[in-house]
CSV table of C-alpha atoms in Angstrom, one decimal:
chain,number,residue,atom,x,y,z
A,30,UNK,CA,7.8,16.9,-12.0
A,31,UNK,CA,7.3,17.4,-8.4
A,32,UNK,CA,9.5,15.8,-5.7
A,33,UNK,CA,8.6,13.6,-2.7
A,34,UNK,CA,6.8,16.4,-0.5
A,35,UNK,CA,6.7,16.2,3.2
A,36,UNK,CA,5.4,18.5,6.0
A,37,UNK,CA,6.0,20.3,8.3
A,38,UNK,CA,9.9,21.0,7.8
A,39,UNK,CA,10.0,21.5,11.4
A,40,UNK,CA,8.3,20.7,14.5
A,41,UNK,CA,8.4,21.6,17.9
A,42,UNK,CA,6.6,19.7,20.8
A,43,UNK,CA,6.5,19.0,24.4
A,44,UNK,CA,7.4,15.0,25.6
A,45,UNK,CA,4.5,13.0,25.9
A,46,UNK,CA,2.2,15.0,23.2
A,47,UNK,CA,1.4,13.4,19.9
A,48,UNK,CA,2.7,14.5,16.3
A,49,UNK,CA,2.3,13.6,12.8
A,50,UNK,CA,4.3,13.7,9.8
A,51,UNK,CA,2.7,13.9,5.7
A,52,UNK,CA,4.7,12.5,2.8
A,53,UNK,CA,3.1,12.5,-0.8
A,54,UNK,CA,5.3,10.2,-3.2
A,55,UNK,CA,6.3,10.9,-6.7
A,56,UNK,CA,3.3,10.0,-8.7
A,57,UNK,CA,3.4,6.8,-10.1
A,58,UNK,CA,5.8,5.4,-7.2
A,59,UNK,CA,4.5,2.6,-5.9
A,60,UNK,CA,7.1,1.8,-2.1
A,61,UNK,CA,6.9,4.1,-0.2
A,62,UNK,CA,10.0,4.6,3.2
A,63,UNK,CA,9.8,6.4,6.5
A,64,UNK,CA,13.5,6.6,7.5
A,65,UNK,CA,14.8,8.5,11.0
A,66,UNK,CA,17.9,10.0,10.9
A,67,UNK,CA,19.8,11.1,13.9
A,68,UNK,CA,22.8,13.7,13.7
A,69,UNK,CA,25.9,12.4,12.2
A,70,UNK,CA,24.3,9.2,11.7
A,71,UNK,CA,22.9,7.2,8.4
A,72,UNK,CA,18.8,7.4,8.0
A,73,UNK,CA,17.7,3.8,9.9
A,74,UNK,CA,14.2,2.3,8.1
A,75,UNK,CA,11.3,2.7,10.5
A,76,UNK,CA,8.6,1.0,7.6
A,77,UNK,CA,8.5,0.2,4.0
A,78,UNK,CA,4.9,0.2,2.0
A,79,UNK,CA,4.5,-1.6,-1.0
A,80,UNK,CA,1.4,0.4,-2.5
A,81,UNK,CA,-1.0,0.0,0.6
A,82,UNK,CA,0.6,-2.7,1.8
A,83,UNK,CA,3.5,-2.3,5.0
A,84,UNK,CA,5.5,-4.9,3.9
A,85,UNK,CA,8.5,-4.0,6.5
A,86,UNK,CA,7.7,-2.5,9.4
A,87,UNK,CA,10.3,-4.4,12.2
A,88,UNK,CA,12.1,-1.5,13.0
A,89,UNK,CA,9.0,0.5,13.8
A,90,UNK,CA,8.3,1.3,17.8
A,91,UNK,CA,5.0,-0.3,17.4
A,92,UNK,CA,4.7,1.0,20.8
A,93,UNK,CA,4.0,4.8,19.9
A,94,UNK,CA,4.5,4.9,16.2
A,95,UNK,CA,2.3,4.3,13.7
A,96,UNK,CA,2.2,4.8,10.1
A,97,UNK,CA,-0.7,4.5,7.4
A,98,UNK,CA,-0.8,4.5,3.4
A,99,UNK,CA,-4.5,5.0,2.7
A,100,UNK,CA,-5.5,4.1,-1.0
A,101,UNK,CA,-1.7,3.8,-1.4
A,102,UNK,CA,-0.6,7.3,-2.4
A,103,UNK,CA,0.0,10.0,0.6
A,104,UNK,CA,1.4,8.4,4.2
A,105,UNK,CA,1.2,9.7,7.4
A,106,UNK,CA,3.8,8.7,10.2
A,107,UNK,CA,2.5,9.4,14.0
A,108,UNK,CA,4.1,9.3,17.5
A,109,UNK,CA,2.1,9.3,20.5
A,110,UNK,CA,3.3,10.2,23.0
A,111,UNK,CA,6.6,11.7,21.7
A,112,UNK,CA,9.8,11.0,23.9
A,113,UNK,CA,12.8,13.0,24.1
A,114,UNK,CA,14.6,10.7,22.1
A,115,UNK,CA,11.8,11.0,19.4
A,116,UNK,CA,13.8,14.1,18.0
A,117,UNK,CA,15.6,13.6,14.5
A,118,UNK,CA,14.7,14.2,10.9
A,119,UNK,CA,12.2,12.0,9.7
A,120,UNK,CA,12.4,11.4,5.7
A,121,UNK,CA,10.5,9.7,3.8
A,122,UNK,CA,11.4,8.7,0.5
A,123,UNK,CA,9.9,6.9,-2.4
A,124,UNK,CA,10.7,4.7,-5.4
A,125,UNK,CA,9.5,3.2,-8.7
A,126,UNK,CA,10.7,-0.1,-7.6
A,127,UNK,CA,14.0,-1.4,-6.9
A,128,UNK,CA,16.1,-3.2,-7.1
A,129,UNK,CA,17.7,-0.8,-10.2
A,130,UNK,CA,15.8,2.5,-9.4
A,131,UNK,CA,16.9,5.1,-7.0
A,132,UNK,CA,15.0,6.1,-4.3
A,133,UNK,CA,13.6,9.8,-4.0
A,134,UNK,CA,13.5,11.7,-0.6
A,135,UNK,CA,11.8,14.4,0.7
A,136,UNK,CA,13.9,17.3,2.6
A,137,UNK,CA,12.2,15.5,5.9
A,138,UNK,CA,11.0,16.8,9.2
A,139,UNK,CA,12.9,18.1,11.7
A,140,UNK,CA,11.4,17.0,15.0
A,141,UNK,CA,12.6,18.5,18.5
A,142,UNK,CA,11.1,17.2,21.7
A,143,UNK,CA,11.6,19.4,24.5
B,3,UNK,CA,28.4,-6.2,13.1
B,4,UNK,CA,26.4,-3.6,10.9
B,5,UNK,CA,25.0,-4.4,7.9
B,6,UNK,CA,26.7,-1.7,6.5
B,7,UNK,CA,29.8,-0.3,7.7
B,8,UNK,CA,32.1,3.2,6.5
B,9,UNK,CA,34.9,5.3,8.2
B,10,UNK,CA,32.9,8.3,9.3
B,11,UNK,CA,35.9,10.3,8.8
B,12,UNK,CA,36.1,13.3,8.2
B,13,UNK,CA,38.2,12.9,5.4
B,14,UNK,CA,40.2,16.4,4.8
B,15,UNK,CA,42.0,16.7,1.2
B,16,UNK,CA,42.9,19.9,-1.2
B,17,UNK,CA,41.5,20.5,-4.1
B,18,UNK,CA,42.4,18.5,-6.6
B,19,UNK,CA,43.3,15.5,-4.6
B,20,UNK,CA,42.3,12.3,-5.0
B,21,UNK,CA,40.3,10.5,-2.4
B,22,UNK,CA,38.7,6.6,-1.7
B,23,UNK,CA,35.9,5.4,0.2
B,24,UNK,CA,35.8,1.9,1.3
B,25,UNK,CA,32.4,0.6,2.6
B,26,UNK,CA,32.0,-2.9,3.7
B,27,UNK,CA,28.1,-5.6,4.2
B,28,UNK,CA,27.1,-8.1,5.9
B,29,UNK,CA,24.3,-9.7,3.8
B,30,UNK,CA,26.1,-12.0,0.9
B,31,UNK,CA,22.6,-11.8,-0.5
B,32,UNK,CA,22.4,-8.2,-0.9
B,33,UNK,CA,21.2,-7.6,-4.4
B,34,UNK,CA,22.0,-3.8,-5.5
B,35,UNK,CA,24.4,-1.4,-4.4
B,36,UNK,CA,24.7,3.0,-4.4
B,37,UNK,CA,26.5,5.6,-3.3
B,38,UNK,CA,24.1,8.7,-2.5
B,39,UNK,CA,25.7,12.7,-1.5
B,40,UNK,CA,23.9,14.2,1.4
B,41,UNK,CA,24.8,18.0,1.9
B,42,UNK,CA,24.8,19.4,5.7
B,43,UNK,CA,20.8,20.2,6.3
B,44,UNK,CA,19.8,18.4,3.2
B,45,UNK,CA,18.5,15.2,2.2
B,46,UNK,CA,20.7,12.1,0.5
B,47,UNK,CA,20.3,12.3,-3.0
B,48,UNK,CA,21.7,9.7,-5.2
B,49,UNK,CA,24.9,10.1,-6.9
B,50,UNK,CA,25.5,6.8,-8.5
B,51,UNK,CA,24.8,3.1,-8.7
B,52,UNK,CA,27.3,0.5,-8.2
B,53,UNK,CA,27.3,-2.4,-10.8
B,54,UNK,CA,29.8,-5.6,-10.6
B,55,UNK,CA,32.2,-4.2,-13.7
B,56,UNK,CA,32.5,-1.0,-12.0
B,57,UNK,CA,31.8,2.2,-13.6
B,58,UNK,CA,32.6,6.0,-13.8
B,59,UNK,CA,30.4,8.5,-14.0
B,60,UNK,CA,32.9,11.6,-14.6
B,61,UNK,CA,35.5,12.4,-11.9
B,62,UNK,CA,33.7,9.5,-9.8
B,63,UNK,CA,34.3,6.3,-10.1
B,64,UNK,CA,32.2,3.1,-8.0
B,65,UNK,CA,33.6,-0.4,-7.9
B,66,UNK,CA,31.6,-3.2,-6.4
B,67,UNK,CA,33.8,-6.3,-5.2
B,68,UNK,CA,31.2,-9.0,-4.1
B,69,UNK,CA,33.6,-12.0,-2.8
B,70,UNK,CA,34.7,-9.2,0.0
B,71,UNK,CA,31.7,-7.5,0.5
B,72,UNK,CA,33.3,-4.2,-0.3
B,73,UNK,CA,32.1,-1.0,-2.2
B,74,UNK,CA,34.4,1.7,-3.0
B,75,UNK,CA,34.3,5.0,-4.4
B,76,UNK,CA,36.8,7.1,-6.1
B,77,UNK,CA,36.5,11.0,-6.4
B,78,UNK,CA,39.5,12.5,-8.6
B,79,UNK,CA,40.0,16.1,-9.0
B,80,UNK,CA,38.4,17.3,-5.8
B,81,UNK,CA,36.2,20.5,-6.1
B,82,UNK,CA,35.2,22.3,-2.6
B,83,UNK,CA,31.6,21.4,-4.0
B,84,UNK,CA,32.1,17.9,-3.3
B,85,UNK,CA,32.6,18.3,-0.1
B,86,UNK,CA,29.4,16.4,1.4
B,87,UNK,CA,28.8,12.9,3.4
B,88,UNK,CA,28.5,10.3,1.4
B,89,UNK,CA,26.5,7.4,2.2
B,90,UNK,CA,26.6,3.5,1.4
B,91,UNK,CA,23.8,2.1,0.1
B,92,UNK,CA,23.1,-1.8,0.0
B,93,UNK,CA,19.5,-3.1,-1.2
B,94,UNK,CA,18.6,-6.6,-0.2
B,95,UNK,CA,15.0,-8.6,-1.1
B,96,UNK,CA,13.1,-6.8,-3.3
B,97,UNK,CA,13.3,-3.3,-2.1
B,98,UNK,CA,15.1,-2.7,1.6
B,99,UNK,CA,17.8,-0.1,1.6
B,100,UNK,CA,20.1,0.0,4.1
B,101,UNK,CA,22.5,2.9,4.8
B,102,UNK,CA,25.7,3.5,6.3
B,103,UNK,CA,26.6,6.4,8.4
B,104,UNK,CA,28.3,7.9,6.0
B,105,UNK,CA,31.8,9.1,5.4
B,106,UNK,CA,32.5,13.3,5.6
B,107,UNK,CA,34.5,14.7,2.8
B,108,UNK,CA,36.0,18.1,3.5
B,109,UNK,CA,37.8,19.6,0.2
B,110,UNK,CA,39.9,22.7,1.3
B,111,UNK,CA,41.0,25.8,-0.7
């Protein structure tokens, strides 16, 4: 069975220009997490979707992030425009529904802003 | 104060050593509880759930005490291939996970 599959692994982008991320779930998993996680720090929830549905999204820059869940499968996580501060590894991770399953993640991005 | 709170460490023990992880919430409410391994580059993957009686899943062992708030986790026998973080998990509603920052666990030769 395939795993949660994100891409790119890594990025590389100047401040200020725009950049996406693409997670596909484990079939079948219904919530869907974008998580950041900084270096030598714990991954922080940016949005939670339940099917289509972003049913936590208060930690989310709303500012210049934005994430969608089209027909409630694949998600995409944008940032426009990126800031220096932008770079981390974005995961994303997926579950059949807690609160007695374990959530899934991807191996994430790796996004530098330079 | 964080939701979720653990000594970052590093934690340095020898082989074969025994070693304990205290991690410590702030939601009373919070519902489910884990302890996941994340290797240096790699993503967390889970490494056990933590249920109120405790339980042991070979040389590890979780105990959940919900009055304090406190998770723990027990490694016996150390192997140099546990070395790893290893990060706190605490669900609350229906599906929110919040982590820790983890605790790093260096197992020497």
């Amino acid at each position: 069975e395939a795993g949660v599959v994100q891409s790119p692994r890594y990025k590389i982008i100047e401040k200020k220009q725009p950049v996406a991320f693409w997670c596909n779930p484990i079939s079948g998993h219904n919530t869907l997490y974008w998580y950041l996680q900084n270096l030598g720090q714990g991954p922080e929830l940016l949005i939670r979707y339940e099917n289509e549905e972003a049913v936590d999204d208060s930690q989310l820059p709303k500012d210049r992030f934005s994430a969608e869940r089209l027909k409630g499968v694949d998600s995409t996580l944008k940032i426009q425009p990126a800031e220096l501060g932008d770079s981390a590894v974005y995961l994303c991770a997926s579950s059949s529904g807690l609160p007695n399953t374990e959530a899934f993640f991807g191996q994430g991005t790796r996004l530098t802003v330079v | 104060r964080k939701e979720v709170e653990q000594d970052p460490g590093p934690f340095n023990v020898p082989e074969g050593a025994t070693v304990a992880f205290n991690c410590t919430y702030s939601n009373s409410a919070s519902q489910s509880f884990f302890w996941y391994r994340q290797d240096c580059r790699k993503e967390p993957k889970l490494l056990m759930s933590v249920y109120s009686s405790g339980n042991e899943d070979g040389r590890f062992t979780a105990q959940l005490n919900r009055a304090s708030q406190y998770i723990s986790l027990l490694i016996r026998d150390s192997k140099l291939s546990d070395s790893a973080t290893y990060l706190c998990v605490v669900c609350s509603g229906y599906s929110t996970l919040t982590f820790g920052k983890g605790t790093m666990l260096l197992v020497s030769p």
